[in-house]
Tab-separated table of C-alpha atoms in Angstrom:
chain	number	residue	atom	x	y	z
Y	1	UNK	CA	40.672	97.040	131.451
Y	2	UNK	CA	42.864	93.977	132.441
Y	3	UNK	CA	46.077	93.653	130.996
Y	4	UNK	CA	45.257	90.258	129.628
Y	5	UNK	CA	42.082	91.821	127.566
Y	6	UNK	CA	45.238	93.754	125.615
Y	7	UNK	CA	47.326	91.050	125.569
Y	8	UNK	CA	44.767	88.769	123.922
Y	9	UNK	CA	44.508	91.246	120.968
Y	10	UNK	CA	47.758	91.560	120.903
Y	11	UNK	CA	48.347	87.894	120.294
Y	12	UNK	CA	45.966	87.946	117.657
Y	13	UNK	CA	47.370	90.667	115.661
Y	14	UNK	CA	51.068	89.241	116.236
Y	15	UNK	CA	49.427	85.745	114.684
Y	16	UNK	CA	48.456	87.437	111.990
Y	17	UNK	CA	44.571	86.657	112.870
Y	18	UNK	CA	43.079	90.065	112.914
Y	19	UNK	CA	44.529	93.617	111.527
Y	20	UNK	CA	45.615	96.241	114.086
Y	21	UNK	CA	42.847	98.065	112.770
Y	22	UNK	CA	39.899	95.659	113.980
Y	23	UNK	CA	42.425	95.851	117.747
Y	24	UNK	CA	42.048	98.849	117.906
Y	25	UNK	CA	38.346	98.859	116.592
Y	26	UNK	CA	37.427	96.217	118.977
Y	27	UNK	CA	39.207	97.733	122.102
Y	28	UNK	CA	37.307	101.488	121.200
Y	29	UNK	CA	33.908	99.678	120.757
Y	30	UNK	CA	33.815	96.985	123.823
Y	31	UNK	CA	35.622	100.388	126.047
Y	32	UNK	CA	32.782	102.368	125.007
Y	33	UNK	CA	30.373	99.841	125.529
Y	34	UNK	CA	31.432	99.387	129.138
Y	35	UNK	CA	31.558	102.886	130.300
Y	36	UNK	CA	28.413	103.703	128.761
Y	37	UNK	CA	27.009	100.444	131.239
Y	38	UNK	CA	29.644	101.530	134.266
Y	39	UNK	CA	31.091	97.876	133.578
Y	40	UNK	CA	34.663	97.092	134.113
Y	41	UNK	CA	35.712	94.979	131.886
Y	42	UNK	CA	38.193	91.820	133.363
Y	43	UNK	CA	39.391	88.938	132.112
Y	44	UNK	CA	36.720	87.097	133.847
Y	45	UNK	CA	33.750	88.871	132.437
Y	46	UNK	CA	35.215	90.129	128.965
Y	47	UNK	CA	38.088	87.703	127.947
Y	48	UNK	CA	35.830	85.427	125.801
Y	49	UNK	CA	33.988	88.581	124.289
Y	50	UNK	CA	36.812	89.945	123.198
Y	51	UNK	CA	38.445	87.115	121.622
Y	52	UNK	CA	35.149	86.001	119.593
Y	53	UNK	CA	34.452	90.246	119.018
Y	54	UNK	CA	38.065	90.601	117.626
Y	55	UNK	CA	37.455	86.726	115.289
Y	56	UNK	CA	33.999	87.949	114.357
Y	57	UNK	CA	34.957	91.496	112.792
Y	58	UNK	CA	38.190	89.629	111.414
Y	59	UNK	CA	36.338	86.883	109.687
Y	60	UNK	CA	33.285	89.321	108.055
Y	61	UNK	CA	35.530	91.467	106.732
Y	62	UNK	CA	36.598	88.182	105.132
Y	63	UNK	CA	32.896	87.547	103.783
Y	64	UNK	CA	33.061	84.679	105.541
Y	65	UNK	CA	30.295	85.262	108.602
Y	66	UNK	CA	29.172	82.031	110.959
Y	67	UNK	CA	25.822	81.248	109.618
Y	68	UNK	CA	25.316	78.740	112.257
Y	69	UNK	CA	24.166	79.430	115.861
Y	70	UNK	CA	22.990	76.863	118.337
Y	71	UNK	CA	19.249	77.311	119.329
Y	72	UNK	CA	20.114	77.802	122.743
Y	73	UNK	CA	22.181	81.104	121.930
Y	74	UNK	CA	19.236	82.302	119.322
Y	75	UNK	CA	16.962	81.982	122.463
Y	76	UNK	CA	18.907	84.374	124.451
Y	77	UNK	CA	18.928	86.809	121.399
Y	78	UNK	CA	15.299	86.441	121.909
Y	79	UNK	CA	14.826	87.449	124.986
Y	80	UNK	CA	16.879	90.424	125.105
Y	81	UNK	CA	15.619	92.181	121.619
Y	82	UNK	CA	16.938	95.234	122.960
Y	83	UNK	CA	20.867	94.203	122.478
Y	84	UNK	CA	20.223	92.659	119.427
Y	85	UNK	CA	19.819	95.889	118.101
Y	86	UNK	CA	23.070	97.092	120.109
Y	87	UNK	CA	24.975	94.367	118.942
Y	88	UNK	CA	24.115	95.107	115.253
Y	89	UNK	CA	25.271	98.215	115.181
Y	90	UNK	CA	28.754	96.995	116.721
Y	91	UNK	CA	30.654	95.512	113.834
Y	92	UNK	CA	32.639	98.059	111.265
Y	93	UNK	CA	30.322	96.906	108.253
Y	94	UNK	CA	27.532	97.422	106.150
Y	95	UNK	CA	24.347	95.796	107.666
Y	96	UNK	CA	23.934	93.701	104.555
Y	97	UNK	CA	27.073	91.540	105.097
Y	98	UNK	CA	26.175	91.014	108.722
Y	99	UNK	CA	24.445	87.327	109.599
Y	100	UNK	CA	22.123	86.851	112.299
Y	101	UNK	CA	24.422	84.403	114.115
Y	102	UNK	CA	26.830	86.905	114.825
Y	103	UNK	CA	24.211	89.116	115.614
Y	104	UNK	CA	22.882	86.605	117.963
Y	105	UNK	CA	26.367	85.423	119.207
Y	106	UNK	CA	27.233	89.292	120.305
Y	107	UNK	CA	23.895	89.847	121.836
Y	108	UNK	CA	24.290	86.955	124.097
Y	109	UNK	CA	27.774	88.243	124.917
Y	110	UNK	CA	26.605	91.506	125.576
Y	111	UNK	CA	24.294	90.204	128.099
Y	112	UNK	CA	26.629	88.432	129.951
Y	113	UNK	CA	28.639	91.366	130.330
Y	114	UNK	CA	25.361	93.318	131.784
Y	115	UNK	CA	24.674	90.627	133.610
Y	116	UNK	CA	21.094	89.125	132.221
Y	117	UNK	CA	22.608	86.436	131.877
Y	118	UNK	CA	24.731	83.710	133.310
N	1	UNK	CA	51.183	58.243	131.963
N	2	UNK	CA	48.350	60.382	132.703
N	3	UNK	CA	47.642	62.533	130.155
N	4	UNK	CA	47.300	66.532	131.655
N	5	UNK	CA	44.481	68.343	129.845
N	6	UNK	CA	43.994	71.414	130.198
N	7	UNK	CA	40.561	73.276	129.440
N	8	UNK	CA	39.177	76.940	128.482
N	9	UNK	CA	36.872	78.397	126.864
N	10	UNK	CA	32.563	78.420	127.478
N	11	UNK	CA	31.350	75.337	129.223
N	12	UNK	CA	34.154	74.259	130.812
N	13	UNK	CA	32.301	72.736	133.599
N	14	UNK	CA	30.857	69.979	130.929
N	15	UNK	CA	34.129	69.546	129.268
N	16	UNK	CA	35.532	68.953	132.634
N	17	UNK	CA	32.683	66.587	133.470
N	18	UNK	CA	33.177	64.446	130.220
N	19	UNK	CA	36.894	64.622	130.488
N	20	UNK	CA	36.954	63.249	133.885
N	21	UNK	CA	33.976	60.676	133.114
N	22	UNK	CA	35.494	58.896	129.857
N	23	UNK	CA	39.142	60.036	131.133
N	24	UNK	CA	39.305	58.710	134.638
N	25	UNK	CA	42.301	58.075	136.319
N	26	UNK	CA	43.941	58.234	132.723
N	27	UNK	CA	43.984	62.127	132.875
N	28	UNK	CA	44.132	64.838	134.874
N	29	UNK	CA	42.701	67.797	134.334
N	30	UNK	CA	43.449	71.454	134.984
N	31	UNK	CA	40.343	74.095	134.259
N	32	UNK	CA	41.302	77.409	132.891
N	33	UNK	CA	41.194	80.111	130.607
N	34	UNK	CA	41.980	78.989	126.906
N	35	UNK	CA	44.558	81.737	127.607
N	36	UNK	CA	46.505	80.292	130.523
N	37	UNK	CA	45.773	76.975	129.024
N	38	UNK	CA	48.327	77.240	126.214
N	39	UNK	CA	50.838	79.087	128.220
N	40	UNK	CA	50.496	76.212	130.102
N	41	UNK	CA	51.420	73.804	127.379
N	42	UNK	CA	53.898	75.489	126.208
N	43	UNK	CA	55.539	75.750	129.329
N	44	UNK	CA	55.037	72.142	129.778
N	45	UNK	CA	52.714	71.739	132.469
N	46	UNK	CA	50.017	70.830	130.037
N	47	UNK	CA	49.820	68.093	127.222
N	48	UNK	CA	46.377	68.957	125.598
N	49	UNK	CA	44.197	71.793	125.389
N	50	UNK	CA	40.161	71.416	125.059
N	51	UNK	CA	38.191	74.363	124.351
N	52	UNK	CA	34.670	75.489	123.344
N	53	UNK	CA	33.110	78.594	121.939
N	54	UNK	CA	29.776	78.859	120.670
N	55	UNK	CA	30.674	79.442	117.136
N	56	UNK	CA	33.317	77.174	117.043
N	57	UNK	CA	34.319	79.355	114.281
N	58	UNK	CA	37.507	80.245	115.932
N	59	UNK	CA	37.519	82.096	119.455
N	60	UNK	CA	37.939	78.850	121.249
N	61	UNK	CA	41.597	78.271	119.247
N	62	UNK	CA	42.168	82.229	118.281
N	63	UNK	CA	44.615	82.267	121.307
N	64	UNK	CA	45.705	79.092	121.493
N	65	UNK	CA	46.782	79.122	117.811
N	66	UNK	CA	48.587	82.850	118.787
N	67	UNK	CA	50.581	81.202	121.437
N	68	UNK	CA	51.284	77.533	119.875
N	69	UNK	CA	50.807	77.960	116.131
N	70	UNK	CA	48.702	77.002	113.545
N	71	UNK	CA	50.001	73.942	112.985
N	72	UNK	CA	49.427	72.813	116.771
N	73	UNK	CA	45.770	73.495	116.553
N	74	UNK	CA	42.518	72.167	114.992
N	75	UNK	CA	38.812	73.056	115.352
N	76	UNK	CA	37.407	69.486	115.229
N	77	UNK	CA	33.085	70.645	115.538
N	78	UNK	CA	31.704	73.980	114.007
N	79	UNK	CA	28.217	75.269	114.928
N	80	UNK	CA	26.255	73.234	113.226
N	81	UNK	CA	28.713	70.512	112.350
N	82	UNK	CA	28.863	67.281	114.228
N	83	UNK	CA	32.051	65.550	114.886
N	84	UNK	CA	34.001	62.517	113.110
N	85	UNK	CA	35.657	60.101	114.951
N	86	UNK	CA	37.694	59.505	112.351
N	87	UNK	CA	38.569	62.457	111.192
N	88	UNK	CA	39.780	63.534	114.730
N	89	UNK	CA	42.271	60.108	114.806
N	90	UNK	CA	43.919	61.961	112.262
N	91	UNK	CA	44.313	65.057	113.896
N	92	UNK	CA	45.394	63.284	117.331
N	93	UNK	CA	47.430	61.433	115.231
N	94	UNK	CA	49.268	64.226	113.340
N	95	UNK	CA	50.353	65.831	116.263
N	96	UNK	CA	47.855	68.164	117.484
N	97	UNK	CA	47.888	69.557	121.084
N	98	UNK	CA	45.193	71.919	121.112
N	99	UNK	CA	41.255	71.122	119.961
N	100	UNK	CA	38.130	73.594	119.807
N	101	UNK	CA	35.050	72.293	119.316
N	102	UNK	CA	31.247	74.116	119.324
N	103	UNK	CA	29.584	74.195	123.016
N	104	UNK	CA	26.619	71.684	121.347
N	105	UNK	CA	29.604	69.739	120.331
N	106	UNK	CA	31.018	68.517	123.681
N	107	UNK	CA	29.566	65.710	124.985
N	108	UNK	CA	30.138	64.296	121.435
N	109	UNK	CA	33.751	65.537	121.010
N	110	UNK	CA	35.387	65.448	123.852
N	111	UNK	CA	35.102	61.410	124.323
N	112	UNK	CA	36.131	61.084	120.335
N	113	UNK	CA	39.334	63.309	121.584
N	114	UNK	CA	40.020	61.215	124.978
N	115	UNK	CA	39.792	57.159	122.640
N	116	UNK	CA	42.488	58.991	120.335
N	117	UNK	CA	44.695	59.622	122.656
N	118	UNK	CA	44.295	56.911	124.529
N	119	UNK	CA	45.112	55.168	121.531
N	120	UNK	CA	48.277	57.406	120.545
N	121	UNK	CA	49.622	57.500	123.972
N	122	UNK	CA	48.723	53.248	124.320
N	123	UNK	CA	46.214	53.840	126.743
N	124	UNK	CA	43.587	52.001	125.817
């Protein structure tokens, strides 16, 4: 993992945006995620999944989820059904507080990162 | 004065388009991660920071705001939310360097952002 995926977290948690605990919670999920896919993650390919990963778990563990996605993001979701499932099972919560933008928003991350898409 | 903006985040190739379109030869623009982007300013080598996310609920500014602060930084279009030209005067206005916006939000924002600082910086 690039040194600037760690440092990004680190800002984070020194800004007093996320907890340690979703760092370190984000770093063991999108690490798993990538070996399990033989992906190495960069700054290139992973630096925006990270940061929005990292905001996401921070701001549902707030109760306050984005409800919001842009159709263009919900049709990605779409077509990869498959990683929508992944990506709900990826945040540290009950299912219940979960919206399907940020279901939708990690899915389409998570396809970048396997490359379906661009 | 040319005003140096630098831009991260998703679709940077359409904020760089709009910049340089309503911007012309009264910015210059340098196309980067939002990461190097605020090192950038803060380093002085960069006045302004423009940045998308889809969301817009945060990771276009998350490390912006780590590296300049809060108070430097200002999300002016959600998901779902359009911009306001006026509400984004005041934000130029008040000092802030650093702007996310939503990707749908772009070709909307991004010319709101450039008329305020053109404005601020007597540009117009």
């Amino acid at each position: 993992m690039d040194d600037t995926l760690l440092e990004r977290l680190d800002i984070l948690v020194t800004s007093g945006q996320i907890t340690d605990q979703i760092r370190r919670y984000v770093l063991q999920k999108a690490t798993s995620f990538a070996s399990e896919h033989g992906i190495e993650l960069t700054e290139g390919n992973a630096g925006s999944f990270i940061t929005h990963f990292a905001m996401a778990c921070a701001r549902i563990g707030r109760g306050e989820p984005v409800v919001e996605i842009p159709a263009s993001v919900q049709e990605v979701a779409d077509r990869h059904l498959d990683l929508v499932e992944v990506a709900r099972t990826m945040f540290p919560f009950d299912a219940s507080t979960i919206t399907g933008a940020e279901v939708g928003f990690i899915t389409m991350y998570l396809c970048v990162l396997l490359g379906r898409e661009s | 004065m040319t005003i140096r903006i630098a831009i991260g985040g998703l679709k940077k190739e359409v904020t760089e388009r709009v910049t340089k379109e309503i911007g012309g030869d009264k910015v210059s623009v340098i196309v980067t991660s939002d990461f190097e982007a605020a090192k950038k300013i803060k380093s002085g080598q960069a006045d302004y920071y423009f940045g998308a996310c889809n969301s817009g609920g945060g990771a276009a500014l998350s490390v912006p705001i780590g590296i300049l602060g809060y108070s430097n930084c200002a999300t002016v279009a959600k998901a779902g939310g359009k911009p306001k030209a006026e509400d984004i005067e005041k934000l130029v206005a008040g000092g802030k360097i650093a702007f996310g916006m939503a990707v749908e939000s772009i070709e909307a924002a991004v010319p709101m952002l450039l008329h305020s600082l053109f404005k601020k910086h007597n540009l117009e």
